[in-house]
Short mmCIF file of C-alpha atoms in Angstrom, two decimals:
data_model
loop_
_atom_site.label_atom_id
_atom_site.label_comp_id
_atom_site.label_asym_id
_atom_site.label_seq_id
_atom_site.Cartn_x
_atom_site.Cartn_y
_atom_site.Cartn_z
CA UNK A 1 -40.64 -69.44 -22.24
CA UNK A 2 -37.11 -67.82 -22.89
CA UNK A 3 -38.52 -68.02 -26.84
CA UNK A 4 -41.30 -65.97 -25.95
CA UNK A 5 -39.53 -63.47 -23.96
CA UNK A 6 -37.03 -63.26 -26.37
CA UNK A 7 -39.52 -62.51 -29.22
CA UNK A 8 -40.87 -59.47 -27.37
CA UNK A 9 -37.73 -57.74 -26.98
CA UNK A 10 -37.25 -58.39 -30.30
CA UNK A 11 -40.33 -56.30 -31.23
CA UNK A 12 -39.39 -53.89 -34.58
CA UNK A 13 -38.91 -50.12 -33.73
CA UNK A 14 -39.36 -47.81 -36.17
CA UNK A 15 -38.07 -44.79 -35.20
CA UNK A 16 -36.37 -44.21 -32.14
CA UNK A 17 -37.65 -40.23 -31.87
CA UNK A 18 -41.38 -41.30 -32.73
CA UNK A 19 -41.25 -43.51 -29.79
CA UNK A 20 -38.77 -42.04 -27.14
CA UNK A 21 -39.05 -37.66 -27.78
CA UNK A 22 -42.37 -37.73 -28.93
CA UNK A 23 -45.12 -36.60 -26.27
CA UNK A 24 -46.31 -39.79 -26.41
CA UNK A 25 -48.86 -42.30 -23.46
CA UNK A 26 -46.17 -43.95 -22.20
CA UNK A 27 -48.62 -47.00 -21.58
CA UNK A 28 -50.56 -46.19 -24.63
CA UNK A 29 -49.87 -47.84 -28.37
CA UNK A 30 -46.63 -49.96 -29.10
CA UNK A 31 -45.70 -50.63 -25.29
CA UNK A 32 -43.62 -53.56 -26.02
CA UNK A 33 -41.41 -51.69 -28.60
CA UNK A 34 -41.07 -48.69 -26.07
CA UNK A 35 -39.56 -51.14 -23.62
CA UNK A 36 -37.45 -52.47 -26.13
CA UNK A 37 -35.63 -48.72 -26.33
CA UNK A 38 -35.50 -48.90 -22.73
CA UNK A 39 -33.68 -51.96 -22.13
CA UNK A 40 -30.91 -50.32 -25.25
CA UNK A 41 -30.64 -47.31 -23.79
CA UNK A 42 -30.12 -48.91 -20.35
CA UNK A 43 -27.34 -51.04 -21.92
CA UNK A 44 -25.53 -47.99 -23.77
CA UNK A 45 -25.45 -45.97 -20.39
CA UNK A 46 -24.42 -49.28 -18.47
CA UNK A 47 -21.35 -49.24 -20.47
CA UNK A 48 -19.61 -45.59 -18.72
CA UNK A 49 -20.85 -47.07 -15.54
CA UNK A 50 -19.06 -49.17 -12.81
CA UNK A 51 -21.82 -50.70 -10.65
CA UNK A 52 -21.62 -53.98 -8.37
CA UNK A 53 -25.34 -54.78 -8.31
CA UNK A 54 -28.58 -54.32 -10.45
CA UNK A 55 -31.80 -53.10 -8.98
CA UNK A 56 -34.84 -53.40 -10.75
CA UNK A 57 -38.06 -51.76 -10.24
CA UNK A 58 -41.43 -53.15 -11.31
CA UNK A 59 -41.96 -55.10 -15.13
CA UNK A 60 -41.00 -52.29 -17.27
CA UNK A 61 -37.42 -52.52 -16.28
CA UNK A 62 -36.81 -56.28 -15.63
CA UNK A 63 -35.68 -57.23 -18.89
CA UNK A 64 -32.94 -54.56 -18.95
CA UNK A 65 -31.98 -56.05 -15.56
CA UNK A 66 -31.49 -59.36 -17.09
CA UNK A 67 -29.59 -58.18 -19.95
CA UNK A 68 -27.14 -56.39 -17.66
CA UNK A 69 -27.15 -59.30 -15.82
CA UNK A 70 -25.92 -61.28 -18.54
CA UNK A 71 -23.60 -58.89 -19.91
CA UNK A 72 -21.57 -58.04 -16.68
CA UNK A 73 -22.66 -61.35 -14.83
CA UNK A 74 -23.24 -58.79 -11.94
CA UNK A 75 -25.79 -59.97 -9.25
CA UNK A 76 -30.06 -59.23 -10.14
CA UNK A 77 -32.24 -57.67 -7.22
CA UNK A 78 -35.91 -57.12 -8.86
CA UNK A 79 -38.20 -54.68 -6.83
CA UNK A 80 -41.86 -56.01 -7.10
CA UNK A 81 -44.47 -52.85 -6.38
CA UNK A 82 -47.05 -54.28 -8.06
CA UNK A 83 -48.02 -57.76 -9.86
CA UNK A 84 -49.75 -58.42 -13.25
CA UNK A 85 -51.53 -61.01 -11.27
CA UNK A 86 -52.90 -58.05 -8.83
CA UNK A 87 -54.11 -56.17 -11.90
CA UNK A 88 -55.51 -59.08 -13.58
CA UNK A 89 -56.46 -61.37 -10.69
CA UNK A 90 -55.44 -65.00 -12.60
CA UNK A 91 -52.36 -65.92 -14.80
CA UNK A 92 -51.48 -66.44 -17.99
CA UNK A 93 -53.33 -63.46 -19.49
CA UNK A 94 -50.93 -61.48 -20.30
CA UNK A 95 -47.04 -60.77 -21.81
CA UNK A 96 -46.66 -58.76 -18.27
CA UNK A 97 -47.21 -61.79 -16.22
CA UNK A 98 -44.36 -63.67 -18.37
CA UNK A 99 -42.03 -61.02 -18.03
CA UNK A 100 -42.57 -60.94 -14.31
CA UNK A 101 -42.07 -64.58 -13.99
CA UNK A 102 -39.32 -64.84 -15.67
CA UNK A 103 -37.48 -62.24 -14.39
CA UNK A 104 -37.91 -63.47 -10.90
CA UNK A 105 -36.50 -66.80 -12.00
CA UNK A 106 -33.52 -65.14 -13.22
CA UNK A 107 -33.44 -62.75 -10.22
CA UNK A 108 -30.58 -63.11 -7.28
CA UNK A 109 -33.30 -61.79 -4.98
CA UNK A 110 -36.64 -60.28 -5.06
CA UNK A 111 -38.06 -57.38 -2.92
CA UNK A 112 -41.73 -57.31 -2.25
CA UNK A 113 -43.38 -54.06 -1.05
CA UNK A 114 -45.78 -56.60 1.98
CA UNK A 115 -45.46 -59.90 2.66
CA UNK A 116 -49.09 -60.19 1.03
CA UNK A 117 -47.21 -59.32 -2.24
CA UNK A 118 -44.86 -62.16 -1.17
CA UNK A 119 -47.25 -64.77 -0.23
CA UNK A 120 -48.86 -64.03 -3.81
CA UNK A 121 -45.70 -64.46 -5.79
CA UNK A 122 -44.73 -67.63 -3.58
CA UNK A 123 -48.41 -69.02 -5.24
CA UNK A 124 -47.97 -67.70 -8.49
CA UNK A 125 -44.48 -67.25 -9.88
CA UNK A 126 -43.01 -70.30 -8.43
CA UNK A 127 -40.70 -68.87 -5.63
CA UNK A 128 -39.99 -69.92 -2.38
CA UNK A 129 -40.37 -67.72 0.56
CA UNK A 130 -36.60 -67.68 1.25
CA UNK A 131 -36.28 -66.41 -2.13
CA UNK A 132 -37.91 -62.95 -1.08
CA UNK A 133 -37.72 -60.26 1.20
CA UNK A 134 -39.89 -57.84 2.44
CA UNK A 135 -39.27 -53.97 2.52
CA UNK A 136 -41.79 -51.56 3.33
CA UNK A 137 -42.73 -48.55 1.34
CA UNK A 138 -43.08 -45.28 3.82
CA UNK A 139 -44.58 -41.65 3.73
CA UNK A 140 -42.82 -38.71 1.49
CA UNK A 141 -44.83 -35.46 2.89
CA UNK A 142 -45.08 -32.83 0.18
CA UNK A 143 -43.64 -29.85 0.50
CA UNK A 144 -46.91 -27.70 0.92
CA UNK A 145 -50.45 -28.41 0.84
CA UNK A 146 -52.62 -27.09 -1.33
CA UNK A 147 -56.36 -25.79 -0.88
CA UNK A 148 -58.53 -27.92 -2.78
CA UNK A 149 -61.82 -26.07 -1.76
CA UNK A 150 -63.15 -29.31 0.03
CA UNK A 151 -63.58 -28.36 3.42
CA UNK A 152 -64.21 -30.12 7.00
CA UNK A 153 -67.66 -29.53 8.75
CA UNK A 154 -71.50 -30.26 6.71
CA UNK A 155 -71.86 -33.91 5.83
CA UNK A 156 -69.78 -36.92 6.90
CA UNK A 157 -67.34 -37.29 3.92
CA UNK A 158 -65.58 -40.40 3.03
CA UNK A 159 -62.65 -40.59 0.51
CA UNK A 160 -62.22 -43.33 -2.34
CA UNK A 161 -58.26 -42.78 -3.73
CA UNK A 162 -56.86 -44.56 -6.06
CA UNK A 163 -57.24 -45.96 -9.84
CA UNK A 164 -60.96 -46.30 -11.36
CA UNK A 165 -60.79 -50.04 -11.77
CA UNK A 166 -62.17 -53.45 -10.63
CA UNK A 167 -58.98 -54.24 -8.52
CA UNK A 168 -59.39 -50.95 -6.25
CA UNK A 169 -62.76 -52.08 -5.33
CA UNK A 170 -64.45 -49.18 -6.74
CA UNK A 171 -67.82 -51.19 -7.64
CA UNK A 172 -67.82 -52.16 -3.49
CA UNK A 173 -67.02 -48.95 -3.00
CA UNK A 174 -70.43 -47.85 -4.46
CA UNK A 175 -71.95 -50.80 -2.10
CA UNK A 176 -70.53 -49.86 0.74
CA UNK A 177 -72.26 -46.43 0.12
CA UNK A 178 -75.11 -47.73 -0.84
CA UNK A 179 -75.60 -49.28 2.85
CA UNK A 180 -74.07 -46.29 4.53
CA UNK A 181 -76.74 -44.24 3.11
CA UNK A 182 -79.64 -46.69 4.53
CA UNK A 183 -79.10 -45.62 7.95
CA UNK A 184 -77.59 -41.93 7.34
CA UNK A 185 -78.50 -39.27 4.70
CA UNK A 186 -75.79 -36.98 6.30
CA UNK A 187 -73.04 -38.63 4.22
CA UNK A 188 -70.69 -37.91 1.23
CA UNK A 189 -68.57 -40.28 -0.87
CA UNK A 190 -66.23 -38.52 -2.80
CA UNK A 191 -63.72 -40.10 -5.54
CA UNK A 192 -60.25 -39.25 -7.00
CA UNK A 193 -58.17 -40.86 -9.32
CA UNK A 194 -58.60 -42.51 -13.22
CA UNK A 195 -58.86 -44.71 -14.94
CA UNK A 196 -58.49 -46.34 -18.46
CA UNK A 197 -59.97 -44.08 -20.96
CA UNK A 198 -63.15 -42.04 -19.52
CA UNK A 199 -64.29 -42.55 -16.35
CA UNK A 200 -68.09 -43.12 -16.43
CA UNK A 201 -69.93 -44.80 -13.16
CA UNK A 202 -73.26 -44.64 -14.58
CA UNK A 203 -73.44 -48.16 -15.67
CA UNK A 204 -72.41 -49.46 -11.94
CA UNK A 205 -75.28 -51.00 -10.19
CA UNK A 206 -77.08 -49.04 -8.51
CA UNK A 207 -75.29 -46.00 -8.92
CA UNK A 208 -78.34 -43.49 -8.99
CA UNK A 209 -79.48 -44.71 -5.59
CA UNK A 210 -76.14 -42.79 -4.03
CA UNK A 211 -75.64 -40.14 -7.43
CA UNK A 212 -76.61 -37.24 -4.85
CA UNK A 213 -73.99 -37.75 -2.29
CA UNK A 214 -71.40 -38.51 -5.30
CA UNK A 215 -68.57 -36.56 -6.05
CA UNK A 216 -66.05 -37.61 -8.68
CA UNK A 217 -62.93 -34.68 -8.60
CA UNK A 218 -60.76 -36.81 -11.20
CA UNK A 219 -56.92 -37.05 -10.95
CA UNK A 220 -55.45 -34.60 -8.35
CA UNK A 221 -51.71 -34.23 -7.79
CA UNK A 222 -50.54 -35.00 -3.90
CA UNK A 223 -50.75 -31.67 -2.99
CA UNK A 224 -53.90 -31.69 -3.57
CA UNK A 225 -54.69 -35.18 -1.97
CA UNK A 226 -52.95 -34.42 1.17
CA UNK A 227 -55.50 -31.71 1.30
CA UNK A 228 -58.21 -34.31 0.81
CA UNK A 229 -56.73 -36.06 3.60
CA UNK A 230 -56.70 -33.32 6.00
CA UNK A 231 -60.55 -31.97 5.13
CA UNK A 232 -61.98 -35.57 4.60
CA UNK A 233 -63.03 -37.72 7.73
CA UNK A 234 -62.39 -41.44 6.85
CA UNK A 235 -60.57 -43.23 3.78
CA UNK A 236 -62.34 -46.24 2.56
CA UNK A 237 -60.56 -48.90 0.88
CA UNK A 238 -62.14 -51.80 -0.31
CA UNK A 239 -59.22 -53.04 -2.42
CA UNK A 240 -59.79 -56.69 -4.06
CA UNK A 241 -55.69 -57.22 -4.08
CA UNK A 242 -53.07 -54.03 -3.22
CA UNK A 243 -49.85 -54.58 -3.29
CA UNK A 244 -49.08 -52.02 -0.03
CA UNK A 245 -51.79 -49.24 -0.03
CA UNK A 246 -49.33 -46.05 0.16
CA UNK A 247 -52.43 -44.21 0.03
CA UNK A 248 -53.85 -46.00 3.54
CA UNK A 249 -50.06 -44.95 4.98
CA UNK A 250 -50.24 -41.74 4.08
CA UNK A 251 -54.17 -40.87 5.61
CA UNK A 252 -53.26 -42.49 8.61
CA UNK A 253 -49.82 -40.06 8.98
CA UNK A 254 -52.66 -37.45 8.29
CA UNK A 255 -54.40 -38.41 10.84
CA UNK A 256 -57.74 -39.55 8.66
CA UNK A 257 -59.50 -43.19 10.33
CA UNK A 258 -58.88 -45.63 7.68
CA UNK A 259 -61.14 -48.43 6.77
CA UNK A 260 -59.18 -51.11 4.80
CA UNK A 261 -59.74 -54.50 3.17
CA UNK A 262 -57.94 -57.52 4.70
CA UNK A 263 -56.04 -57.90 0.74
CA UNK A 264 -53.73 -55.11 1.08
CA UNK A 265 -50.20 -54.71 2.10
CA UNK A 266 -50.90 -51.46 4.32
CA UNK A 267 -53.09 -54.08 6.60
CA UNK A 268 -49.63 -55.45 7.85
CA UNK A 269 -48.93 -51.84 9.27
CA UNK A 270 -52.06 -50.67 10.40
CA UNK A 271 -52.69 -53.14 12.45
CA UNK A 272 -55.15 -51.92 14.92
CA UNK A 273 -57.55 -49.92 11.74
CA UNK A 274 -60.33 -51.59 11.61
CA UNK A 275 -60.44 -54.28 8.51
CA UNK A 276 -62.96 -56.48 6.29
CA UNK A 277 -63.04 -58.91 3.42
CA UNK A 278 -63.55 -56.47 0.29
CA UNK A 279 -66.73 -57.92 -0.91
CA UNK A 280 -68.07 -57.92 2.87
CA UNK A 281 -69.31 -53.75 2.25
CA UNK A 282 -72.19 -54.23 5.04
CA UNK A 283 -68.83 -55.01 7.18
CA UNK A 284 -67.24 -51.75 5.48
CA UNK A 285 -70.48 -49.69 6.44
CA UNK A 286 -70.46 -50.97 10.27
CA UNK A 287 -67.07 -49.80 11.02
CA UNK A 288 -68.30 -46.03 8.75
CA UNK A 289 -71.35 -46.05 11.07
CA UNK A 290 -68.89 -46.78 14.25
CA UNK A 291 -66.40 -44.21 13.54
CA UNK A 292 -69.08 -41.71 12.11
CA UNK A 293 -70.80 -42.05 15.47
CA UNK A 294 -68.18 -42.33 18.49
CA UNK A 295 -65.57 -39.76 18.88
CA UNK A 296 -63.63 -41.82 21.15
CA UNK A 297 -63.60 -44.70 19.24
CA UNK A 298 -62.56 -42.26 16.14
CA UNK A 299 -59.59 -40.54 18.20
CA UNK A 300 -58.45 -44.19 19.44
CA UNK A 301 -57.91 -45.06 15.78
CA UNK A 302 -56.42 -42.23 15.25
CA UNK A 303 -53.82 -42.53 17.52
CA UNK A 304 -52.83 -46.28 17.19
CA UNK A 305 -52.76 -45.36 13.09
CA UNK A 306 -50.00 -43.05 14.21
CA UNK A 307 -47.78 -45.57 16.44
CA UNK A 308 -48.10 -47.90 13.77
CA UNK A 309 -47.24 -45.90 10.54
CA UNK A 310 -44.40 -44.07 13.01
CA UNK A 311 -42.11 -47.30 12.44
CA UNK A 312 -41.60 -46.54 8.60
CA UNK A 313 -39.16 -44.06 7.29
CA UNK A 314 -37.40 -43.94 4.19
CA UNK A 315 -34.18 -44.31 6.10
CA UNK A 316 -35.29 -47.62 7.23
CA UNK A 317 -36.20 -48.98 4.36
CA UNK A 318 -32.85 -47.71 2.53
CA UNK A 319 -30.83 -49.40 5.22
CA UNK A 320 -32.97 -52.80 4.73
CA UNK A 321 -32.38 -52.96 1.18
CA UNK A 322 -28.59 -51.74 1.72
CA UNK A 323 -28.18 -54.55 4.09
CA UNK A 324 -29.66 -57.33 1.59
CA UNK A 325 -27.47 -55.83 -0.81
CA UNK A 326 -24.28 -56.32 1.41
CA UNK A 327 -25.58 -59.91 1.76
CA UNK A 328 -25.97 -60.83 -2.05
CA UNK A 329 -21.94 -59.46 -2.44
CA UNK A 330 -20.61 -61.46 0.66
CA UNK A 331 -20.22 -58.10 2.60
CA UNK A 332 -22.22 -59.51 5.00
#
């Protein structure tokens, strides 16, 4: 394994300007080499630095942890957000998943963003559960929020957010519409985000059945979303794994009923929002129905959203991570 890690990092780079103050896809062509002038460039500032512990933040910037680590022999604290396996849904399919692994083998401690995150890296990295701890993500209000010309009022609408892919759920997503519209016509489904390359849900089953009351608006900045959030009347999300579900967090702080699948991080907050399997949609289209048609039952969700997302600040989860730190360097 350490062979095969070590081979990536040793990837050739060309030219350090065609790959680093370029306008280049960050995630687009030669990846691997990209991350290979990150982890240098982390080293050269690391050495006008004076720093007690590392703290890593998702794949991209484990291997730079480790090579700190080495260097320094200062203590490794990787910060999982996400999971190749999440993306992927099995192992072994990609370079990511390697990384991942072995950078949590090398790690001093590992953060998860839910303990759903944890439970999946206990089954498929080969850590034990005392190896992990669990720190919340919580809600960053912009500034101001924009007009996005989507306004309350006319049909029902219900809000998709998040990535165009087959781990957001979008093709249950397009079910669970499908079975809303069966018993009302006075509904919208609209969609934000991207994906990989263009975006094109013609070729989803069923999608002309629902084409109608279909609106796809794209990527928006959060701005923008928040204004989706405030004009919208439920968020649906059907998720087949997420991590946390920051976008669940932040609808319910906006006061927007959220639907949610049982696979996601955010269900460990919410805990009173009504929930189903992600592949259950007429499930999904019940609790639409419910909401859609009883006020009371609407406003009750509403409010026990807001309890429940009121227990996460920023602050908190600083002072959690601050305290694990303190542990890891005997401050304790």
């Amino acid at each position: 394994m350490e062979k095969r890690i070590e081979s990536i990092q040793k990837k050739t780079v060309k030219t350090y300007e065609k790959l680093f103050y370029d306008e280049v896809d960050v995630f687009g062509e030669h990846v691997q080499d990209k991350i290979y002038v990150y982890n240098r460039l982390v080293e050269m500032l690391a050495e006008n630095l004076d720093f007690d512990i590392i703290h890593a933040h998702d794949w991209m910037t484990f291997m730079a942890g480790i090579a700190l680590k080495n260097r320094y022999q200062k203590p490794l604290v990787i910060h999982v957000h996400s999971l190749e396996y999440d993306r992927v849904g099995h192992k072994d399919a990609s370079w990511v998943y390697h990384i991942e692994r072995y950078a949590m083998s090398k790690a001093d401690k590992v953060i998860s963003a839910s303990d759903y995150t944890k439970g999946l890296i206990e089954s498929n990295y080969g850590l034990s559960s005392n190896q992990i701890t669990t720190v919340y993500n919580a809600v960053s209000m912009p500034e101001k929020i924009e007009d996005f010309g989507i306004k309350k009022g006319g049909k029902y609408k219900i809000l998709f957010a998040g990535r165009i892919d087959g781990n957001k759920g979008i093709e249950y997503f397009m079910k669970i519409a499908r079975n809303v519209l069966q018993r009302t016509d006075n509904a919208e489904f609209i969609v934000v985000g991207r994906g990989k390359g263009k975006v094109s849900f013609d070729k989803i089953d069923g999608f002309n059945e629902i084409a109608p009351h279909f609106k796809y608006l794209g990527y928006v900045e959060r701005e923008l979303l928040f204004s989706l959030y405030q004009n919208c009347d439920l968020l649906c999300m059907p998720s087949i794994s997420e991590p946390f579900g920051l976008t669940a967090i932040e609808a319910a702080s906006m006061s927007l009923p959220v639907v949610l699948s049982t696979k996601t991080g955010a269900s460990e907050v919410l805990h009173r929002t009504p929930k189903a399997n992600f592949w259950d949609t007429e499930i999904f289209a019940n609790h639409i129905i419910s909401i859609k048609n009883n006020r009371k039952l609407r406003e009750t969700i509403i409010q026990h959203n807001l309890e429940d997302v009121a227990s996460l600040s920023w602050t908190s989860s600083a002072q959690q991570i601050h305290t694990l730190f303190n542990s890891i360097l005997g401050y304790a």
